Short mmCIF file of C-alpha atoms and ligand atoms in Angstrom, two decimals:
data_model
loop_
_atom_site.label_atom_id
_atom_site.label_comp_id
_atom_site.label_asym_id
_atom_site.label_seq_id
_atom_site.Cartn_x
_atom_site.Cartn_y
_atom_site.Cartn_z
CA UNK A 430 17.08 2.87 6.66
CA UNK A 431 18.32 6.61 8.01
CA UNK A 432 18.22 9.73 6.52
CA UNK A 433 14.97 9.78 5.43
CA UNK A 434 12.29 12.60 5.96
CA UNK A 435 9.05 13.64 5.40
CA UNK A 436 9.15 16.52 2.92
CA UNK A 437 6.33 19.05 1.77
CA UNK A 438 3.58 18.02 -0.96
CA UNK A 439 2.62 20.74 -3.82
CA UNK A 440 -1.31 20.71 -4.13
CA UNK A 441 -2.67 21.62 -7.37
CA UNK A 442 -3.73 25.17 -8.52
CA UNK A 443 -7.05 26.94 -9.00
CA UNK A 444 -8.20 29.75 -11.20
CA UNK A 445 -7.42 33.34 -9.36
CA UNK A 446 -10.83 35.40 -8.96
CA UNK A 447 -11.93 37.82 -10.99
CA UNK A 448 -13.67 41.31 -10.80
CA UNK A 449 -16.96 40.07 -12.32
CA UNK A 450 -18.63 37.55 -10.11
CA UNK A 451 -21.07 35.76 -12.95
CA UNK A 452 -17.71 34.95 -14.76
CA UNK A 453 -16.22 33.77 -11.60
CA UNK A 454 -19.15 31.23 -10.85
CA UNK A 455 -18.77 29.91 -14.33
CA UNK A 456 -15.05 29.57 -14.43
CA UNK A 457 -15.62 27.29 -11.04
CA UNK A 458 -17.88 25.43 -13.25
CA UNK A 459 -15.44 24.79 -15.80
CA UNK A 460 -13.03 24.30 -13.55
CA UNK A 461 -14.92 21.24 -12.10
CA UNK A 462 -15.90 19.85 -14.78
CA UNK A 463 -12.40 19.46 -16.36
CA UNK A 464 -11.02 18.69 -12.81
CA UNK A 465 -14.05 16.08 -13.14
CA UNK A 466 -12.73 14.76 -16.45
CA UNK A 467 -9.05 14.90 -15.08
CA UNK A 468 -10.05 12.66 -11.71
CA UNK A 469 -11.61 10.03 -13.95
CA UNK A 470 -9.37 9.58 -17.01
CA UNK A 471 -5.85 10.00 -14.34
CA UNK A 472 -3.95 11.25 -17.31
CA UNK A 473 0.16 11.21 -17.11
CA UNK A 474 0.83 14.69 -15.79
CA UNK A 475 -1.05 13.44 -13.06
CA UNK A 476 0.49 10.23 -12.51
CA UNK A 477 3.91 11.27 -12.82
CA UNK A 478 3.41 14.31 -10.61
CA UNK A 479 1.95 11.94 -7.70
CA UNK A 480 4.89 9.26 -8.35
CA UNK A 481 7.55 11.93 -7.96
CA UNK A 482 5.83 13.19 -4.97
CA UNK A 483 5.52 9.89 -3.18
CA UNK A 484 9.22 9.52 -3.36
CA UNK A 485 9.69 13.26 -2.34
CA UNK A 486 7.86 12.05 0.68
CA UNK A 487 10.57 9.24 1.16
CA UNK A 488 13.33 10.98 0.27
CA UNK A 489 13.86 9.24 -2.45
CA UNK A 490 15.07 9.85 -6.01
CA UNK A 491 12.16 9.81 -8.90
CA UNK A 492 11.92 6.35 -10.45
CA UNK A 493 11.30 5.26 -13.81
CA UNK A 494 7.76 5.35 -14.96
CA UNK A 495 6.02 2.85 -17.38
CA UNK A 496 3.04 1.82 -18.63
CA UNK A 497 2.70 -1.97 -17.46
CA UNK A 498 -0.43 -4.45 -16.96
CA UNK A 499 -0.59 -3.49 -13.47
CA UNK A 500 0.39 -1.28 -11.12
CA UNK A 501 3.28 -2.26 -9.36
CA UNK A 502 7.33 -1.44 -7.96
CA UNK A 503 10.00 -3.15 -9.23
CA UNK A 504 13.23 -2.92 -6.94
CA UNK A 505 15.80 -4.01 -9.14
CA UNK A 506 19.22 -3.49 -7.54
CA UNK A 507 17.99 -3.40 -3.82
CA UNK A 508 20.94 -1.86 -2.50
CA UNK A 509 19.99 1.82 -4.74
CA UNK A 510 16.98 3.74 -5.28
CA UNK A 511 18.22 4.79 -8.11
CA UNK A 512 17.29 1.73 -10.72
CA UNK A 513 13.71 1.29 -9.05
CA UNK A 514 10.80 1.33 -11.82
CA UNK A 515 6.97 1.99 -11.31
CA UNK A 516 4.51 0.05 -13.26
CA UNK A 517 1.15 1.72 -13.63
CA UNK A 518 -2.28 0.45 -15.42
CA UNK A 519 -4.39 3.30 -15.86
CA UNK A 520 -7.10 0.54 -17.10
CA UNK A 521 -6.39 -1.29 -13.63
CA UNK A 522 -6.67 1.76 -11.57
CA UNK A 523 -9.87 2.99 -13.48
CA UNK A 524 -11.16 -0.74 -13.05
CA UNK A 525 -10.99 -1.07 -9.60
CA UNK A 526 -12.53 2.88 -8.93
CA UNK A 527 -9.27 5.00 -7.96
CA UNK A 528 -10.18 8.46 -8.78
CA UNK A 529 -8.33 11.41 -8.54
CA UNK A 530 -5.34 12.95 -7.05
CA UNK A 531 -5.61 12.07 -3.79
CA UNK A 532 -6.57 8.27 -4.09
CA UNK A 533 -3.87 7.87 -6.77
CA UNK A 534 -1.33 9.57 -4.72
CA UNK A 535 -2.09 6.92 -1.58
CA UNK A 536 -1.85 4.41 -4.55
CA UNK A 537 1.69 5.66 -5.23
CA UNK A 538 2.55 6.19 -1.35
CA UNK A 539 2.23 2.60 -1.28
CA UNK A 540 4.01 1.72 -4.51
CA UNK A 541 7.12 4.29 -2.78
CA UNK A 542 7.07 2.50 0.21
CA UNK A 543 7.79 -0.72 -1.31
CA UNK A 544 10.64 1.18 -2.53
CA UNK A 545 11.82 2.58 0.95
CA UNK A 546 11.74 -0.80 2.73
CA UNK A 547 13.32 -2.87 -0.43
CA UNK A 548 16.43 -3.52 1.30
CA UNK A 549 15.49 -5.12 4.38
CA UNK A 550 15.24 -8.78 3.20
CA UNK A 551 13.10 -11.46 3.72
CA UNK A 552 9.73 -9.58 5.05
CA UNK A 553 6.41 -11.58 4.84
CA UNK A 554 4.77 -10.52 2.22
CA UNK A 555 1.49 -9.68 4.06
CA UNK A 556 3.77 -7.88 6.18
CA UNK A 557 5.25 -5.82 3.79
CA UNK A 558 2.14 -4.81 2.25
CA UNK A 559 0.57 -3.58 5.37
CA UNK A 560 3.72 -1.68 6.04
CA UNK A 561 2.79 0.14 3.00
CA UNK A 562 -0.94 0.67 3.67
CA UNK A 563 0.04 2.24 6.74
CA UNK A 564 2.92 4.34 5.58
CA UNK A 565 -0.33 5.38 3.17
CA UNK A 566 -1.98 6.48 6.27
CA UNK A 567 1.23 8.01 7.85
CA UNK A 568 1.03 10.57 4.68
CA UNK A 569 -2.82 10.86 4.42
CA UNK A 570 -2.87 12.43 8.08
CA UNK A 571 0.60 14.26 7.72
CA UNK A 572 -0.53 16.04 4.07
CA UNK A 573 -4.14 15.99 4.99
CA UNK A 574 -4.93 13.62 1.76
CA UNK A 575 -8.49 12.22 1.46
CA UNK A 576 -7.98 8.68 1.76
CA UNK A 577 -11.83 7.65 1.82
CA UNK A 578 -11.62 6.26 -1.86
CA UNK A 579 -8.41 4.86 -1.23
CA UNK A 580 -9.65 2.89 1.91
CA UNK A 581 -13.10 2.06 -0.49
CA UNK A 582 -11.47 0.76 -3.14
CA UNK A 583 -8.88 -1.28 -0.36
CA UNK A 584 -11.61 -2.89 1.71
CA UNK A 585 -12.94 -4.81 -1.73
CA UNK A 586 -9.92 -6.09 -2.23
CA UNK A 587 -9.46 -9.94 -1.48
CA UNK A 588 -6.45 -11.64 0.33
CA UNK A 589 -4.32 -13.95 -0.91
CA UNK A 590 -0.96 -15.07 -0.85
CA UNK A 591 0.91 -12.04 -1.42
CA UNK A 592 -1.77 -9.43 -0.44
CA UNK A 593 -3.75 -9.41 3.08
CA UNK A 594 -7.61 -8.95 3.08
CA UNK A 595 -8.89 -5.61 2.32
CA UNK A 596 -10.27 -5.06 6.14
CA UNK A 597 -7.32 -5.40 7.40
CA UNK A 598 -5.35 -3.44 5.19
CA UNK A 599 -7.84 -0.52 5.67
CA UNK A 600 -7.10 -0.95 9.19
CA UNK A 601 -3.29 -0.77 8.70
CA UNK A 602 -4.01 2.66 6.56
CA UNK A 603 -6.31 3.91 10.21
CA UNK A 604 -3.36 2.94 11.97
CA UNK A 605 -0.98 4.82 10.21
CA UNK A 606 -3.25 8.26 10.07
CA UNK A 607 -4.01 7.57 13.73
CA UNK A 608 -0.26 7.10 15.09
CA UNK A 609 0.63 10.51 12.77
CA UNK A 610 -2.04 12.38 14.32
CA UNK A 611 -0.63 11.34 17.52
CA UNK A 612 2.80 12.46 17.01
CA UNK A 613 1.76 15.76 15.35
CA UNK A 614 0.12 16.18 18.63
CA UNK A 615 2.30 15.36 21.09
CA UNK A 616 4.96 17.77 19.40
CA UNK A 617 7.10 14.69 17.50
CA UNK A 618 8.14 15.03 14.05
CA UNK A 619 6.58 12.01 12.15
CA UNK A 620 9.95 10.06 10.90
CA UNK A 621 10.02 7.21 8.58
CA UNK A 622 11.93 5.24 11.74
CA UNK A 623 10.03 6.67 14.21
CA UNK A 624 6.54 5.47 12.26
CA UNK A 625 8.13 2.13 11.28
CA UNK A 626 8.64 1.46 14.97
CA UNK A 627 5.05 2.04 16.01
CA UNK A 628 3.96 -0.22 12.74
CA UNK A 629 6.20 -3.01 14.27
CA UNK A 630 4.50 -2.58 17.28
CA UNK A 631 1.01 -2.56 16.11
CA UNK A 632 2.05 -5.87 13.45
CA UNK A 633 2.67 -7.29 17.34
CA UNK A 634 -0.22 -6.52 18.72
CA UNK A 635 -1.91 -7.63 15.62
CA UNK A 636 -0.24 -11.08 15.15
CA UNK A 637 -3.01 -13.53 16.13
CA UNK A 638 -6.00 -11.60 13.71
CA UNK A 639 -3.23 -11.53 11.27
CA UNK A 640 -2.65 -15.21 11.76
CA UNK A 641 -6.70 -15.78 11.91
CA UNK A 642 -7.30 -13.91 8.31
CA UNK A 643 -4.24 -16.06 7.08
CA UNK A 644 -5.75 -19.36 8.14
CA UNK A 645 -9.30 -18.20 6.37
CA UNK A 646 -7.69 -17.09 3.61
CA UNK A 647 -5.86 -20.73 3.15
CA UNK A 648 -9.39 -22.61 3.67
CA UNK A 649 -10.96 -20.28 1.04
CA UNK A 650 -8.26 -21.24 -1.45
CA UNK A 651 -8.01 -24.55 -0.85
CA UNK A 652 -12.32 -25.02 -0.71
CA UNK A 653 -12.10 -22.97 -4.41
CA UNK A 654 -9.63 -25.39 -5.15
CA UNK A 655 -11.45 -28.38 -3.94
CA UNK A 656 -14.65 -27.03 -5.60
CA UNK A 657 -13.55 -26.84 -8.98
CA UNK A 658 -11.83 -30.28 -8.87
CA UNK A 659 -15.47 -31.55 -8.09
CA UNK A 660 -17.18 -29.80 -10.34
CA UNK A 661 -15.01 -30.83 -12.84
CA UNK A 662 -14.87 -34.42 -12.40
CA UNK A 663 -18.78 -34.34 -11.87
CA UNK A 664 -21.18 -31.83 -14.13
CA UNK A 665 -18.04 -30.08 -16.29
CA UNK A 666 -19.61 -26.49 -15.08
CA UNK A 667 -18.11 -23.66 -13.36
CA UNK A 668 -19.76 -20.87 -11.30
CA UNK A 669 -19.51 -17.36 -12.02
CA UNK A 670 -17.48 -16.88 -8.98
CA UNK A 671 -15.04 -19.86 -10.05
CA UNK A 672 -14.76 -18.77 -13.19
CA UNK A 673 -13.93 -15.21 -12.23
CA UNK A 674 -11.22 -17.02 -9.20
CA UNK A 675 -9.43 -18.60 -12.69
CA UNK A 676 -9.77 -15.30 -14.63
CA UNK A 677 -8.21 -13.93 -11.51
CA UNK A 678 -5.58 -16.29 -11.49
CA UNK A 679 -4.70 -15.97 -14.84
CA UNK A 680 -4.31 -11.78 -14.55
CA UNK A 681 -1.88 -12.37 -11.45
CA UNK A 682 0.12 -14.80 -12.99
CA UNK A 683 0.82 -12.60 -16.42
CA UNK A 684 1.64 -9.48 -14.18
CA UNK A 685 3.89 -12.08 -12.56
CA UNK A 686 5.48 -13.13 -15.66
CA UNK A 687 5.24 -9.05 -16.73
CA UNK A 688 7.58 -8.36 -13.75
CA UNK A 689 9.97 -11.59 -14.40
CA UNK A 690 10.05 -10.64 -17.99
CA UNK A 691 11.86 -7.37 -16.59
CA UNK A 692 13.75 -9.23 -14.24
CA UNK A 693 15.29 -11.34 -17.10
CA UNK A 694 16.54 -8.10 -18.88
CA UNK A 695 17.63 -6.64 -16.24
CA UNK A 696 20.13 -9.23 -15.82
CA UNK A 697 20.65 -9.60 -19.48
CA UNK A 698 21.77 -5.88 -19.23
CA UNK A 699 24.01 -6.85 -16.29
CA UNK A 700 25.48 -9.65 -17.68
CA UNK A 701 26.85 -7.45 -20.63
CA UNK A 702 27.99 -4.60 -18.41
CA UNK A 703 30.36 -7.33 -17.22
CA UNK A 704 31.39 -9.09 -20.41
CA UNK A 705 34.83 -7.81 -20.24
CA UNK A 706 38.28 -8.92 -20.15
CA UNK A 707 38.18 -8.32 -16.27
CA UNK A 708 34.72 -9.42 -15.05
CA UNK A 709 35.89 -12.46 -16.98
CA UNK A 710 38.83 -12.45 -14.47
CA UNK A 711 37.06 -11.27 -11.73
CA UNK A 712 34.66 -13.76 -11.72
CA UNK A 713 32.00 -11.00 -11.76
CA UNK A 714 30.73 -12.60 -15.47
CA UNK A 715 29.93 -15.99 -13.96
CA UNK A 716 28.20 -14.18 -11.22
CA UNK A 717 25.92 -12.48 -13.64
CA UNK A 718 25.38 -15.10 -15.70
CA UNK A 719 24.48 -17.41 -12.83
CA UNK A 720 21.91 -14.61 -11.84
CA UNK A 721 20.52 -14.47 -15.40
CA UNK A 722 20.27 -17.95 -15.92
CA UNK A 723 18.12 -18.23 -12.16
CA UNK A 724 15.81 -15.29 -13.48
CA UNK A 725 15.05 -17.28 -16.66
CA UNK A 726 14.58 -20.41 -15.08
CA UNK A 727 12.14 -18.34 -12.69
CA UNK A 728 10.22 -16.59 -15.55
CA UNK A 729 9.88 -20.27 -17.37
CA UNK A 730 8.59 -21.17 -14.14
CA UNK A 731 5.67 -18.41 -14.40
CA UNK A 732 5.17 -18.82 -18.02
CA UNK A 733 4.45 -22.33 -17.04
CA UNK A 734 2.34 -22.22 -14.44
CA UNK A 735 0.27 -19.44 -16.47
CA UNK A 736 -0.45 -21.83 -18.99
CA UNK A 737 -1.68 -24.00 -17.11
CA UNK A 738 -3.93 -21.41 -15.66
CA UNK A 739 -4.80 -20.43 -18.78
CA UNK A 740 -6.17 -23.96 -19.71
CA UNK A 741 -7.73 -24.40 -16.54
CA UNK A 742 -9.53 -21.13 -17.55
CA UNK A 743 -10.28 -22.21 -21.28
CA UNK A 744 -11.71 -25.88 -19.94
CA UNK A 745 -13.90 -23.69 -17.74
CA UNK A 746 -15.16 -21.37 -20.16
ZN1 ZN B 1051 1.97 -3.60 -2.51
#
């Protein structure tokens, strides 16, 4: 986790003035309206300019960049940055309200920060996502980003296994601005191990809310859970909120099987980099093809458990 710094952002350009000031006001009126159009619609220039800029802010090398069902990082090897791949949904990102550079660029911050803490093993996941909120936060106050839409579109977000509740990961983002601010201030060069320390203190501090929105989390699944049994057994009829829990369940679990999908070629691919006369030898073949066989079995797994979702969701309907 050394070596890494916090590097410059490039901020985008305006028109230069002109002599005549009536052409002037109505070249700032173009301007806005196109920077308007260009906030809402988050075309590609824009997202691959704020994905390469993310990892500039890690020191890290550009990633891939697809189009995927969600928005999401995909470590691959964990060992190099190099084979890392971002998955972005314009549609999701549009859906859920992120507009414009600087939202989208906290989006990416967090999708980057994934990246930078992919080879420590075995975080929690809430715990790694509120690393990432607050490394969000860490930038927002170091490259003076706006990160009220951000933190907006955050807060409405609802917990669940892999993703904390939305206050708490807007308080995670606070965190991060605030302990940047204080850094800057005191004279310290914000560092990605001298910010990850004061996150590990703050998840300390934090531990026993963190626990609490866990537990209420758990009881909200489980009443959902125990809800629709009833309802089934008794009237056949689902509530709008039900109904959009199962529609919910049914997105997460094909981005799931999206991301396994991957993982299976990924290993395909690695299994015939290694179909040689010496990973034969080596052994290295039956390693991959172990590997392989584990990431199919995992992305049956998903495809199963999305059917069922998907029935669950068709029964409701
Ligand atoms: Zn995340």
């Amino acid at each position: 986790m050394d070596n890494y710094s916090f590097t410059p952002d490039t901020q985008m350009q305006s028109y230069p003035y002109t002599d005549d000031p009536k052409l002037d006001i109505l070249r700032h009126e173009a301007q806005l309206v196109i920077q308007d159009v260009r906030d809402f619609s988050l075309p590609d220039d824009l997202v691959i300019s704020v994905v390469n800029s993310a990892s500039d802010f890690f020191g890290q090398p550009h990633p891939y960049i697809i189009n995927a069902d969600g928005t999401w990082e995909m470590a691959n090897d964990t060992s190099t940055f190099n084979d890392d791949i971002i998955g972005f949904s314009r549609q999701q990102m549009m859906e859920m309200g992120i507009y414009g550079q600087d939202a989208l660029s906290l989006v990416m911050t967090h999708e980057c920060c994934h990246r930078a803490l992919q080879n420590i093993g075995n975080i929690d996941p809430w715990e790694h996502e509120l690393a990432c909120d607050y490394f969000a936060g860490v930038r927002a106050a170091m490259q003076h980003i706006d990160s009220s839409n951000f933190e907006n579109v955050l807060i409405n977000t609802q917990g669940g296994e892999h993703h904390p509740v939305g206050s708490l990961r807007v308080d995670f983002v606070e965190h991060g601005k605030q302990m940047a601010q204080e850094l800057i201030g005191d004279g310290i060069q914000p560092t990605f191990e001298n910010c990850l320390e004061l996150f590990n203190k703050h998840l300390s501090e934090e531990c026993q809310t963190i626990q609490l929105h866990r537990e209420a989390v758990i009881d909200m699944q489980s009443h959902i859970q125990k809800t629709d049994s009833d309802q089934l057994s008794f009237t056949g009829k689902y509530s709008g909120s039900e109904i959009n829990k199962l529609k919910s369940d049914v997105e997460t679990l094909e981005y799931e099987l999206n991301y396994k999908n991957s993982d299976v070629g990924h290993h395909q691919r690695c299994v015939d980099l290694v179909d040689t006369p010496n990973g034969h030898k080596n052994g290295e073949y039956d390693y991959e093809v172990k590997q392989l066989n584990k990431a199919i079995s995992d992305c049956d797994y998903t495809a199963s458990r999305l059917k069922d979702a998907q029935e669950r969701l068709n029964n409701a309907l």
